C-alpha atoms as a printed R data frame, in Angstrom:
    type eleno elety resid chain resno       x       y      z
1   ATOM     1    CA   MET     A     1 -49.261 -26.205 80.118
2   ATOM     2    CA   THR     A     2 -48.979 -26.371 83.866
3   ATOM     3    CA   THR     A     3 -49.470 -22.323 83.519
4   ATOM     4    CA   ASP     A     4 -52.237 -21.800 81.632
5   ATOM     5    CA   SER     A     5 -55.285 -21.938 84.146
6   ATOM     6    CA   LYS     A     6 -57.388 -19.481 82.266
7   ATOM     7    CA   PRO     A     7 -60.158 -20.995 79.387
8   ATOM     8    CA   ALA     A     8 -59.712 -19.249 76.275
9   ATOM     9    CA   HIS     A     9 -61.850 -16.752 75.961
10  ATOM    10    CA   ASN     A    10 -60.708 -15.094 78.982
11  ATOM    11    CA   LEU     A    11 -57.568 -14.742 76.928
12  ATOM    12    CA   VAL     A    12 -56.524 -12.365 74.769
13  ATOM    13    CA   PRO     A    13 -56.283 -13.584 70.727
14  ATOM    14    CA   ILE     A    14 -53.621 -12.237 68.532
15  ATOM    15    CA   TRP     A    15 -53.371 -11.924 65.599
16  ATOM    16    CA   VAL     A    16 -50.179 -11.709 62.837
17  ATOM    17    CA   LEU     A    17 -50.697  -9.897 60.011
18  ATOM    18    CA   SER     A    18 -47.673 -10.232 57.332
19  ATOM    19    CA   GLY     A    19 -47.780  -9.112 53.918
20  ATOM    20    CA   PHE     A    20 -45.370  -8.309 51.061
21  ATOM    21    CA   LEU     A    21 -43.685  -4.912 51.082
22  ATOM    22    CA   GLY     A    22 -46.496  -2.806 48.916
23  ATOM    23    CA   SER     A    23 -49.645  -4.708 49.943
24  ATOM    24    CA   GLY     A    24 -51.106  -2.794 51.550
25  ATOM    25    CA   LYS     A    25 -51.312  -4.088 55.481
26  ATOM    26    CA   THR     A    26 -50.431   0.001 57.318
27  ATOM    27    CA   THR     A    27 -53.172   1.026 55.293
28  ATOM    28    CA   LEU     A    28 -55.207  -2.081 56.185
29  ATOM    29    CA   LEU     A    29 -54.585  -1.440 59.722
30  ATOM    30    CA   ASN     A    30 -55.254   1.852 59.982
31  ATOM    31    CA   HIS     A    31 -59.005   1.493 59.318
32  ATOM    32    CA   LEU     A    32 -59.488  -1.536 61.032
33  ATOM    33    CA   ILE     A    33 -57.984  -0.127 64.500
34  ATOM    34    CA   LYS     A    34 -59.869   3.022 63.807
35  ATOM    35    CA   GLN     A    35 -63.211   0.829 64.231
36  ATOM    36    CA   PRO     A    36 -65.447   0.461 67.547
37  ATOM    37    CA   ASP     A    37 -65.015  -2.985 67.753
38  ATOM    38    CA   LEU     A    38 -61.097  -2.766 67.255
39  ATOM    39    CA   ARG     A    39 -60.276   0.498 69.123
40  ATOM    40    CA   ASP     A    40 -58.968  -1.186 72.446
41  ATOM    41    CA   THR     A    41 -56.615  -3.447 70.003
42  ATOM    42    CA   LEU     A    42 -52.852  -2.822 70.707
43  ATOM    43    CA   VAL     A    43 -50.842  -3.057 67.960
44  ATOM    44    CA   ILE     A    44 -47.108  -3.787 67.937
45  ATOM    45    CA   ILE     A    45 -44.776  -3.126 64.778
46  ATOM    46    CA   ASN     A    46 -41.996  -5.431 64.523
47  ATOM    47    CA   GLU     A    47 -39.572  -2.668 63.621
48  ATOM    48    CA   PHE     A    48 -38.861   0.601 64.597
49  ATOM    49    CA   GLY     A    49 -39.016   4.238 62.994
50  ATOM    50    CA   GLU     A    50 -42.221   6.503 62.497
51  ATOM    51    CA   THR     A    51 -44.299   4.844 62.391
52  ATOM    52    CA   SER     A    52 -47.933   6.077 59.951
53  ATOM    53    CA   LEU     A    53 -50.786   4.383 62.641
54  ATOM    54    CA   ASP     A    54 -53.192   6.961 63.957
55  ATOM    55    CA   HIS     A    55 -53.911   5.695 66.982
56  ATOM    56    CA   LEU     A    56 -53.485   5.244 70.581
57  ATOM    57    CA   LEU     A    57 -51.943   1.331 71.998
58  ATOM    58    CA   VAL     A    58 -49.402   1.426 69.083
59  ATOM    59    CA   THR     A    59 -45.579  -0.118 70.424
60  ATOM    60    CA   HIS     A    60 -42.459  -1.291 68.907
61  ATOM    61    CA   SER     A    61 -40.870  -4.998 68.383
62  ATOM    62    CA   ASP     A    62 -37.282  -5.195 67.382
63  ATOM    63    CA   GLU     A    63 -37.301  -7.950 65.085
64  ATOM    64    CA   ASP     A    64 -33.373  -8.759 64.763
65  ATOM    65    CA   MET     A    65 -33.261  -9.871 68.005
66  ATOM    66    CA   VAL     A    66 -33.857 -13.267 67.936
67  ATOM    67    CA   VAL     A    67 -32.462 -16.072 70.230
68  ATOM    68    CA   THR     A    68 -31.612 -19.321 67.751
69  ATOM    69    CA   LEU     A    69 -32.464 -22.932 69.130
70  ATOM    70    CA   ASP     A    70 -29.718 -25.512 69.038
71  ATOM    71    CA   ASN     A    71 -31.508 -27.423 66.376
72  ATOM    72    CA   GLY     A    72 -30.984 -24.529 64.146
73  ATOM    73    CA   CYS     A    73 -34.420 -25.004 62.259
74  ATOM    74    CA   VAL     A    74 -35.497 -21.244 61.373
75  ATOM    75    CA   CYS     A    75 -38.334 -21.259 61.982
76  ATOM    76    CA   CYS     A    76 -38.049 -22.639 65.968
77  ATOM    77    CA   ASN     A    77 -36.367 -19.637 67.085
78  ATOM    78    CA   ILE     A    78 -37.813 -17.658 69.210
79  ATOM    79    CA   ARG     A    79 -38.473 -14.130 68.878
80  ATOM    80    CA   HIS     A    80 -37.117 -13.034 72.786
81  ATOM    81    CA   ASP     A    81 -37.972  -9.049 72.011
82  ATOM    82    CA   LEU     A    82 -42.100 -10.253 71.396
83  ATOM    83    CA   SER     A    83 -41.911 -12.169 74.664
84  ATOM    84    CA   THR     A    84 -40.705  -9.392 76.545
85  ATOM    85    CA   THR     A    85 -42.233  -6.785 74.461
86  ATOM    86    CA   LEU     A    86 -46.044  -8.485 75.374
87  ATOM    87    CA   LYS     A    87 -45.116  -9.057 78.806
88  ATOM    88    CA   GLN     A    88 -44.841  -5.981 79.721
89  ATOM    89    CA   VAL     A    89 -47.963  -4.100 77.482
90  ATOM    90    CA   THR     A    90 -49.951  -6.271 80.578
91  ATOM    91    CA   TRP     A    91 -48.801  -3.508 82.727
92  ATOM    92    CA   ARG     A    92 -47.189  -0.769 80.114
93  ATOM    93    CA   PHE     A    93 -51.150  -0.306 79.010
94  ATOM    94    CA   SER     A    94 -52.488   0.164 81.585
95  ATOM    95    CA   ARG     A    95 -55.051   2.127 83.947
96  ATOM    96    CA   ASN     A    96 -55.897   1.881 87.721
97  ATOM    97    CA   GLY     A    97 -54.683  -1.487 87.206
98  ATOM    98    CA   LYS     A    98 -57.547  -2.030 84.283
99  ATOM    99    CA   ARG     A    99 -55.444  -3.859 81.191
100 ATOM   100    CA   GLN     A   100 -56.734  -1.068 78.521
101 ATOM   101    CA   PHE     A   101 -56.557  -3.622 75.388
102 ATOM   102    CA   ASN     A   102 -58.910  -6.658 74.736
103 ATOM   103    CA   ARG     A   103 -56.292  -7.530 71.095
104 ATOM   104    CA   VAL     A   104 -53.288  -7.363 70.289
105 ATOM   105    CA   VAL     A   105 -51.907  -7.000 66.105
106 ATOM   106    CA   ILE     A   106 -48.582  -8.441 65.534
107 ATOM   107    CA   GLU     A   107 -47.136  -6.128 61.893
108 ATOM   108    CA   THR     A   108 -44.300  -7.345 60.483
109 ATOM   109    CA   THR     A   109 -42.170  -6.482 58.218
110 ATOM   110    CA   GLY     A   110 -42.750  -7.045 54.741
111 ATOM   111    CA   LEU     A   111 -39.939  -9.478 54.273
112 ATOM   112    CA   ALA     A   112 -40.702 -11.137 57.662
113 ATOM   113    CA   ASP     A   113 -41.212 -15.051 58.664
114 ATOM   114    CA   PRO     A   114 -44.435 -15.041 60.442
115 ATOM   115    CA   ALA     A   115 -43.375 -18.441 61.856
116 ATOM   116    CA   PRO     A   116 -40.246 -17.458 64.418
117 ATOM   117    CA   ILE     A   117 -43.271 -15.492 65.861
118 ATOM   118    CA   VAL     A   118 -45.734 -18.128 65.686
119 ATOM   119    CA   HIS     A   119 -42.982 -21.026 67.228
120 ATOM   120    CA   THR     A   120 -42.736 -17.809 70.313
121 ATOM   121    CA   LEU     A   121 -46.896 -16.826 70.941
122 ATOM   122    CA   MET     A   122 -46.495 -21.215 71.585
123 ATOM   123    CA   THR     A   123 -44.371 -22.253 73.078
124 ATOM   124    CA   ASP     A   124 -43.136 -19.330 76.029
125 ATOM   125    CA   GLU     A   125 -46.145 -20.512 78.544
126 ATOM   126    CA   THR     A   126 -46.060 -16.722 80.405
127 ATOM   127    CA   LEU     A   127 -47.786 -15.408 77.292
128 ATOM   128    CA   ALA     A   128 -49.805 -19.087 76.925
129 ATOM   129    CA   ALA     A   129 -51.267 -18.134 80.188
130 ATOM   130    CA   HIS     A   130 -52.556 -14.621 78.828
131 ATOM   131    CA   TYR     A   131 -52.792 -14.979 74.661
132 ATOM   132    CA   ARG     A   132 -53.639 -17.183 72.578
133 ATOM   133    CA   LEU     A   133 -52.947 -16.677 69.264
134 ATOM   134    CA   GLU     A   134 -56.623 -16.716 66.277
135 ATOM   135    CA   ALA     A   135 -55.568 -16.223 63.451
136 ATOM   136    CA   LEU     A   136 -52.305 -15.423 60.998
137 ATOM   137    CA   ILE     A   137 -53.366 -12.797 57.781
138 ATOM   138    CA   ALA     A   138 -51.494 -12.006 55.594
139 ATOM   139    CA   THR     A   139 -52.182  -9.214 52.382
140 ATOM   140    CA   VAL     A   140 -51.932  -9.200 48.995
141 ATOM   141    CA   ASP     A   141 -51.550  -7.038 46.223
142 ATOM   142    CA   CYS     A   142 -53.865  -7.509 43.747
143 ATOM   143    CA   VAL     A   143 -51.605  -5.772 41.398
144 ATOM   144    CA   ASN     A   144 -47.400  -6.368 41.201
145 ATOM   145    CA   GLY     A   145 -48.480  -9.863 44.026
146 ATOM   146    CA   ALA     A   146 -48.307 -12.198 41.144
147 ATOM   147    CA   ALA     A   147 -45.036 -11.628 40.640
148 ATOM   148    CA   SER     A   148 -44.517 -10.717 44.402
149 ATOM   149    CA   LEU     A   149 -45.186 -14.493 44.504
150 ATOM   150    CA   SER     A   150 -42.925 -15.536 41.377
151 ATOM   151    CA   LEU     A   151 -39.778 -13.607 42.529
152 ATOM   152    CA   HIS     A   152 -39.784 -13.573 46.302
153 ATOM   153    CA   PRO     A   153 -39.544 -16.807 48.301
154 ATOM   154    CA   GLU     A   154 -40.827 -14.884 51.661
155 ATOM   155    CA   ALA     A   155 -43.914 -13.682 50.228
156 ATOM   156    CA   ALA     A   156 -44.574 -17.323 49.133
157 ATOM   157    CA   LYS     A   157 -44.500 -18.559 52.838
158 ATOM   158    CA   GLN     A   158 -46.517 -15.905 53.466
159 ATOM   159    CA   ILE     A   159 -49.658 -17.146 51.676
160 ATOM   160    CA   ALA     A   160 -48.461 -20.123 52.561
161 ATOM   161    CA   ILE     A   161 -49.062 -20.415 56.359
162 ATOM   162    CA   ALA     A   162 -51.619 -18.136 56.122
163 ATOM   163    CA   ASP     A   163 -55.779 -18.582 57.942
164 ATOM   164    CA   CYS     A   164 -56.255 -15.517 55.635
165 ATOM   165    CA   LEU     A   165 -55.424 -13.756 52.985
166 ATOM   166    CA   ILE     A   166 -56.568  -9.987 52.358
167 ATOM   167    CA   ILE     A   167 -56.863  -8.943 48.271
168 ATOM   168    CA   THR     A   168 -55.713  -5.066 48.214
169 ATOM   169    CA   LYS     A   169 -55.963  -2.708 45.623
170 ATOM   170    CA   SER     A   170 -58.187  -4.950 43.631
171 ATOM   171    CA   ASP     A   171 -60.438  -2.115 42.125
172 ATOM   172    CA   LEU     A   172 -56.690  -1.535 40.244
173 ATOM   173    CA   THR     A   173 -57.149  -4.824 38.130
174 ATOM   174    CA   SER     A   174 -59.150  -6.616 36.373
175 ATOM   175    CA   PRO     A   175 -61.605  -8.775 36.929
176 ATOM   176    CA   LYS     A   176 -59.678 -11.712 34.730
177 ATOM   177    CA   GLN     A   177 -56.338  -9.931 36.825
178 ATOM   178    CA   LEU     A   178 -58.555 -10.620 40.494
179 ATOM   179    CA   ALA     A   179 -59.987 -14.105 39.253
180 ATOM   180    CA   GLU     A   180 -56.324 -15.651 38.257
181 ATOM   181    CA   LEU     A   181 -54.531 -14.106 41.465
182 ATOM   182    CA   HIS     A   182 -57.481 -15.518 43.636
183 ATOM   183    CA   GLN     A   183 -55.845 -18.971 41.630
184 ATOM   184    CA   GLN     A   184 -53.480 -18.737 42.390
185 ATOM   185    CA   LEU     A   185 -53.696 -18.016 46.149
186 ATOM   186    CA   THR     A   186 -55.566 -21.301 46.388
187 ATOM   187    CA   ALA     A   187 -53.169 -23.518 44.293
188 ATOM   188    CA   LEU     A   188 -50.363 -21.772 47.873
189 ATOM   189    CA   ASN     A   189 -53.168 -22.233 50.071
190 ATOM   190    CA   PRO     A   190 -56.468 -23.940 49.329
191 ATOM   191    CA   ILE     A   191 -57.254 -24.101 52.580
192 ATOM   192    CA   ALA     A   192 -57.384 -20.330 53.834
193 ATOM   193    CA   GLN     A   193 -60.287 -17.806 54.027
194 ATOM   194    CA   HIS     A   194 -59.939 -15.331 50.885
195 ATOM   195    CA   LEU     A   195 -61.253 -11.813 51.366
196 ATOM   196    CA   THR     A   196 -60.701  -8.576 49.489
197 ATOM   197    CA   ALA     A   197 -60.551  -5.134 50.782
198 ATOM   198    CA   LEU     A   198 -62.080  -2.201 48.692
199 ATOM   199    CA   ASN     A   199 -59.115   0.870 49.016
200 ATOM   200    CA   GLY     A   200 -58.225  -0.254 51.735
201 ATOM   201    CA   ARG     A   201 -60.832  -0.632 53.883
202 ATOM   202    CA   ILE     A   202 -62.664  -4.563 55.087
203 ATOM   203    CA   ASP     A   203 -66.068  -5.291 57.065
204 ATOM   204    CA   PRO     A   204 -64.146  -5.647 60.619
205 ATOM   205    CA   HIS     A   205 -66.858  -8.451 61.230
206 ATOM   206    CA   GLN     A   206 -65.902 -10.634 58.100
207 ATOM   207    CA   LEU     A   207 -62.059 -10.453 60.160
208 ATOM   208    CA   LEU     A   208 -63.868 -11.618 63.299
209 ATOM   209    CA   GLY     A   209 -65.224 -14.457 62.047
210 ATOM   210    CA   GLN     A   210 -62.513 -15.608 59.950
211 ATOM   211    CA   ARG     A   211 -60.592 -18.338 62.947
212 ATOM   212    CA   PHE     A   212 -60.707 -21.268 61.511
213 ATOM   213    CA   SER     A   213 -63.557 -23.805 63.004
214 ATOM   214    CA   ILE     A   214 -62.926 -27.220 62.876
215 ATOM   215    CA   ASP     A   215 -65.529 -28.215 65.749
216 ATOM   216    CA   GLN     A   216 -68.296 -30.991 64.330
217 ATOM   217    CA   THR     A   217 -70.465 -26.871 63.865
218 ATOM   218    CA   SER     A   218 -68.515 -25.605 60.509
219 ATOM   219    CA   PRO     A   219 -70.142 -25.673 57.761
220 ATOM   220    CA   ASP     A   220 -66.675 -25.838 56.054
221 ATOM   221    CA   ILE     A   221 -65.193 -28.406 57.165
222 ATOM   222    CA   ARG     A   222 -65.158 -30.440 54.113
223 ATOM   223    CA   THR     A   223 -64.379 -28.100 51.774
224 ATOM   224    CA   TRP     A   224 -60.748 -27.266 53.157
225 ATOM   225    CA   LEU     A   225 -60.371 -30.638 53.145
226 ATOM   226    CA   ALA     A   226 -61.243 -30.978 49.364
227 ATOM   227    CA   GLY     A   227 -57.822 -29.063 48.737
228 ATOM   228    CA   ASN     A   228 -59.602 -27.425 45.143
229 ATOM   229    CA   LYS     A   229 -61.148 -24.128 45.866
230 ATOM   230    CA   HIS     A   230 -61.606 -21.347 48.740
231 ATOM   231    CA   PRO     A   231 -63.648 -21.985 51.983
232 ATOM   232    CA   ALA     A   232 -66.125 -19.300 52.754
233 ATOM   233    CA   ALA     A   233 -66.495 -17.443 55.984
234 ATOM   234    CA   PRO     A   234 -67.372 -19.817 58.644
235 ATOM   235    CA   THR     A   235 -71.020 -18.884 60.359
236 ATOM   236    CA   ALA     A   236 -68.858 -20.525 63.579
237 ATOM   237    CA   ARG     A   237 -65.870 -20.551 65.233
238 ATOM   238    CA   ALA     A   238 -63.680 -22.370 67.923
239 ATOM   239    CA   ARG     A   239 -62.120 -21.758 70.331
240 ATOM   240    CA   LEU     A   240 -58.681 -22.755 69.839
241 ATOM   241    CA   HIS     A   241 -54.388 -21.534 70.000
242 ATOM   242    CA   TYR     A   242 -51.975 -23.511 68.097
243 ATOM   243    CA   GLN     A   243 -49.336 -26.050 70.553
244 ATOM   244    CA   PRO     A   244 -46.068 -27.686 69.814
245 ATOM   245    CA   ILE     A   245 -45.882 -31.791 69.266
246 ATOM   246    CA   ARG     A   246 -43.536 -32.103 72.071
247 ATOM   247    CA   GLN     A   247 -43.739 -36.106 72.066
248 ATOM   248    CA   PRO     A   248 -44.660 -39.119 70.513
249 ATOM   249    CA   GLY     A   249 -47.992 -40.109 71.954
250 ATOM   250    CA   GLN     A   250 -50.668 -37.442 72.250
251 ATOM   251    CA   LEU     A   251 -53.735 -39.386 70.558
252 ATOM   252    CA   ALA     A   252 -53.140 -42.658 71.679
253 ATOM   253    CA   GLN     A   253 -51.715 -48.778 68.961
254 ATOM   254    CA   PRO     A   254 -50.008 -49.391 65.047
255 ATOM   255    CA   LEU     A   255 -51.627 -50.313 61.561
256 ATOM   256    CA   ARG     A   256 -50.995 -52.056 58.174
257 ATOM   257    CA   ASN     A   257 -52.791 -49.510 56.126
258 ATOM   258    CA   LYS     A   258 -50.890 -47.539 52.821
259 ATOM   259    CA   PRO     A   259 -51.374 -43.921 52.050
260 ATOM   260    CA   ARG     A   260 -51.855 -42.767 48.253
261 ATOM   261    CA   LEU     A   261 -50.960 -39.330 47.209
262 ATOM   262    CA   SER     A   262 -54.123 -38.034 44.915
263 ATOM   263    CA   ASN     A   263 -53.120 -34.898 42.962
264 ATOM   264    CA   THR     A   264 -55.861 -32.584 42.881
265 ATOM   265    CA   PRO     A   265 -55.810 -28.846 40.971
266 ATOM   266    CA   SER     A   266 -54.726 -26.713 43.588
267 ATOM   267    CA   THR     A   267 -51.044 -28.812 43.217
268 ATOM   268    CA   SER     A   268 -48.556 -25.979 42.462
269 ATOM   269    CA   SER     A   269 -44.662 -27.102 40.665
270 ATOM   270    CA   GLN     A   270 -42.090 -27.597 42.730
271 ATOM   271    CA   GLY     A   271 -40.352 -24.945 40.557
272 ATOM   272    CA   GLY     A   272 -42.763 -22.513 40.708
273 ATOM   273    CA   HIS     A   273 -43.292 -19.624 43.930
274 ATOM   274    CA   GLY     A   274 -40.468 -20.723 45.932
275 ATOM   275    CA   ASN     A   275 -40.899 -24.897 45.587
276 ATOM   276    CA   ILE     A   276 -43.730 -24.523 47.351
277 ATOM   277    CA   GLN     A   277 -46.146 -27.626 46.617
278 ATOM   278    CA   THR     A   278 -49.878 -28.856 48.154
279 ATOM   279    CA   PHE     A   279 -50.940 -32.132 48.454
280 ATOM   280    CA   CYS     A   280 -53.724 -34.113 49.813
281 ATOM   281    CA   LEU     A   281 -52.686 -37.288 51.303
282 ATOM   282    CA   THR     A   282 -55.502 -40.230 51.456
283 ATOM   283    CA   PHE     A   283 -55.650 -43.756 53.703
284 ATOM   284    CA   ALA     A   284 -58.454 -46.249 52.607
285 ATOM   285    CA   GLU     A   285 -58.861 -47.275 56.522
286 ATOM   286    CA   PRO     A   286 -58.742 -46.897 60.050
287 ATOM   287    CA   LEU     A   287 -56.112 -46.232 61.364
288 ATOM   288    CA   ALA     A   288 -54.075 -47.148 64.631
289 ATOM   289    CA   PRO     A   289 -53.388 -44.054 66.473
290 ATOM   290    CA   ASP     A   290 -50.597 -44.667 68.209
291 ATOM   291    CA   LEU     A   291 -48.845 -45.477 64.827
292 ATOM   292    CA   PHE     A   292 -50.656 -41.981 63.175
293 ATOM   293    CA   ASP     A   293 -49.255 -40.641 66.227
294 ATOM   294    CA   GLN     A   294 -45.463 -41.874 66.359
295 ATOM   295    CA   TRP     A   295 -45.433 -41.294 62.484
296 ATOM   296    CA   LEU     A   296 -46.361 -37.713 62.296
297 ATOM   297    CA   GLY     A   297 -44.133 -36.574 65.389
298 ATOM   298    CA   LEU     A   298 -41.312 -38.709 63.558
299 ATOM   299    CA   LEU     A   299 -42.132 -36.389 60.229
300 ATOM   300    CA   VAL     A   300 -42.572 -33.523 62.042
301 ATOM   301    CA   GLY     A   301 -38.925 -33.417 63.700
302 ATOM   302    CA   PHE     A   302 -37.413 -34.504 60.747
303 ATOM   303    CA   LYS     A   303 -38.961 -32.279 58.065
304 ATOM   304    CA   GLY     A   304 -41.474 -29.653 60.978
305 ATOM   305    CA   SER     A   305 -39.028 -26.495 58.506
306 ATOM   306    CA   ASN     A   306 -40.739 -28.021 55.321
307 ATOM   307    CA   LEU     A   307 -43.928 -28.432 56.651
308 ATOM   308    CA   LEU     A   308 -45.975 -25.193 56.359
309 ATOM   309    CA   ARG     A   309 -49.257 -25.908 56.882
310 ATOM   310    CA   VAL     A   310 -50.413 -29.303 57.620
311 ATOM   311    CA   LYS     A   311 -54.390 -29.614 57.919
312 ATOM   312    CA   GLY     A   312 -56.402 -33.170 58.102
313 ATOM   313    CA   PHE     A   313 -58.886 -35.122 58.826
314 ATOM   314    CA   ILE     A   314 -57.590 -38.273 60.515
315 ATOM   315    CA   ASN     A   315 -60.389 -42.041 61.086
316 ATOM   316    CA   LEU     A   316 -58.452 -43.921 64.282
317 ATOM   317    CA   LYS     A   317 -59.544 -47.082 65.354
318 ATOM   318    CA   ASN     A   318 -62.053 -47.485 67.315
319 ATOM   319    CA   ARG     A   319 -63.232 -43.576 67.095
320 ATOM   320    CA   ALA     A   320 -66.735 -42.841 65.916
321 ATOM   321    CA   GLY     A   321 -65.622 -39.628 64.646
322 ATOM   322    CA   PRO     A   322 -63.101 -38.035 63.004
323 ATOM   323    CA   THR     A   323 -60.110 -36.732 64.830
324 ATOM   324    CA   VAL     A   324 -59.233 -33.212 63.471
325 ATOM   325    CA   ILE     A   325 -55.324 -31.881 63.080
326 ATOM   326    CA   HIS     A   326 -53.611 -29.376 62.383
327 ATOM   327    CA   GLY     A   327 -50.021 -27.572 62.199
328 ATOM   328    CA   VAL     A   328 -47.972 -24.249 61.611
329 ATOM   329    CA   GLN     A   329 -44.207 -26.333 61.101
330 ATOM   330    CA   HIS     A   330 -43.363 -27.642 64.416
331 ATOM   331    CA   ILE     A   331 -46.614 -26.432 66.231
332 ATOM   332    CA   PHE     A   332 -49.684 -28.534 66.129
333 ATOM   333    CA   HIS     A   333 -52.624 -28.027 67.580
334 ATOM   334    CA   PRO     A   334 -53.848 -30.716 70.276
335 ATOM   335    CA   PRO     A   335 -55.646 -33.340 68.477
336 ATOM   336    CA   VAL     A   336 -59.575 -32.613 68.395
337 ATOM   337    CA   GLU     A   337 -62.427 -35.818 68.237
338 ATOM   338    CA   LEU     A   338 -65.413 -35.153 66.644
339 ATOM   339    CA   ASP     A   339 -68.435 -36.180 67.308
340 ATOM   340    CA   ALA     A   340 -69.424 -37.596 64.110
341 ATOM   341    CA   TRP     A   341 -68.639 -37.281 60.368
342 ATOM   342    CA   PRO     A   342 -69.659 -34.568 57.848
343 ATOM   343    CA   SER     A   343 -70.200 -36.859 55.401
344 ATOM   344    CA   GLU     A   344 -70.450 -40.798 54.263
345 ATOM   345    CA   ASP     A   345 -66.242 -40.477 53.020
346 ATOM   346    CA   ARG     A   346 -64.777 -42.282 56.304
347 ATOM   347    CA   SER     A   347 -61.161 -42.133 54.761
348 ATOM   348    CA   THR     A   348 -58.317 -39.900 56.336
349 ATOM   349    CA   ARG     A   349 -57.276 -36.871 54.366
350 ATOM   350    CA   ILE     A   350 -54.636 -34.941 55.123
351 ATOM   351    CA   VAL     A   351 -53.577 -31.751 53.069
352 ATOM   352    CA   PHE     A   352 -50.226 -30.417 53.135
353 ATOM   353    CA   ILE     A   353 -48.116 -27.754 51.854
354 ATOM   354    CA   THR     A   354 -44.315 -28.176 52.042
355 ATOM   355    CA   ARG     A   355 -41.649 -26.788 51.069
356 ATOM   356    CA   ASP     A   356 -38.476 -28.228 48.760
357 ATOM   357    CA   LEU     A   357 -40.134 -31.679 49.417
358 ATOM   358    CA   ASP     A   358 -41.550 -34.199 47.908
359 ATOM   359    CA   PRO     A   359 -44.554 -35.622 48.460
360 ATOM   360    CA   SER     A   360 -43.330 -39.213 47.922
361 ATOM   361    CA   ILE     A   361 -40.545 -38.778 51.038
362 ATOM   362    CA   ILE     A   362 -44.023 -38.651 53.259
363 ATOM   363    CA   GLU     A   363 -45.466 -41.040 51.978
364 ATOM   364    CA   ARG     A   364 -42.002 -43.790 51.344
365 ATOM   365    CA   THR     A   365 -41.501 -42.588 54.980
366 ATOM   366    CA   PHE     A   366 -45.043 -43.679 56.433
367 ATOM   367    CA   ASN     A   367 -44.870 -47.091 54.445
368 ATOM   368    CA   ALA     A   368 -41.221 -47.597 55.654
369 ATOM   369    CA   PHE     A   369 -42.994 -46.669 59.879
370 ATOM   370    CA   ALA     A   370 -45.946 -49.185 59.498
371 ATOM   371    CA   ALA     A   371 -43.528 -51.842 58.439
372 ATOM   372    CA   LYS     A   372 -41.334 -51.962 60.847
373 ATOM   373    CA   HIS     A   373 -43.778 -51.618 64.045
374 ATOM   374    CA   MET     A   374 -46.178 -54.650 61.866
375 ATOM   375    CA   PRO     A   375 -45.287 -56.915 64.369
376 ATOM   376    CA   LEU     A   376 -47.760 -54.520 67.698
377 ATOM   377    CA   GLU     A   377 -50.414 -55.173 65.608
378 ATOM   378    CA   SER     A   378 -50.066 -58.863 66.255
379 ATOM   379    CA   GLU     A   379 -49.560 -58.753 69.916
């Protein structure tokens, strides 16, 4: 983006805090903003009305002010109200020309879809020049969470696209119920961090260290690729933020390869959780960058709304280390090239969390795309 001239560490970090009704978002937030490290946090509440937050830096944003784009995709809707609010708060909450906040938390309503918020933050170039999306956080009620996931697709989607899941009210349930909820959450989203709040409280340093890291220093990069358990909090983190794929060609040649679908214990049945599934697509041989990039762009263009989360290690031809991709629906982080592989396994592995999308469709589209472009390899 031409307007994004600031280094990432100079941009104001944003947390998007979602969670189904009664999951303890406000209780948790009330505790967090009273901690010394988070006192300079601006809280944006996505609904008008009386607020129970005891905090000076609070403003509201009208969630009904949504601009629908021509493509009709809900996840690509623009939150015009949020964009306006974020642009105005820099002067509304300033003193002697100095901004009073160093972090923003956007607290959504219980039924909110976080995707339009992500799309707004990543496609508004003015916002991208001042803010960076640091984490998508979702609270889950240990008492009623399992029922909410089964009955309400909105709750399941919030879990599926989150970076970090905070389990609340664990003190009101048995260890067995807590373990079962962990299993259920991992089935929906095997690449999210898990934290447990006790009496609505959590150490803010756990959250401050929860940013998903895709650089070569992360000790857990193999864990989320395995997709069979939630990783521990990373000790190192990258200063990265999402960006949309605007056109093919971001990676940089065609290929002869066929993908293989891997069914892991984390794969959820299509009949539950709002038809959300988790699976891993594996390629045995190195991939030609151009063809992979074009296939991914085509997949995102046609099925982006069904791709709740995508993360993967890509083995591209003529590259010393893997290329890491990371996306939420239509919004993708710029590919990151690592210096070296973290293990002897050089296969491409892409973890998909999808809704209403048959995994075999992804496999078939790649095979069809590769066959169509096969003549390019001999040129």
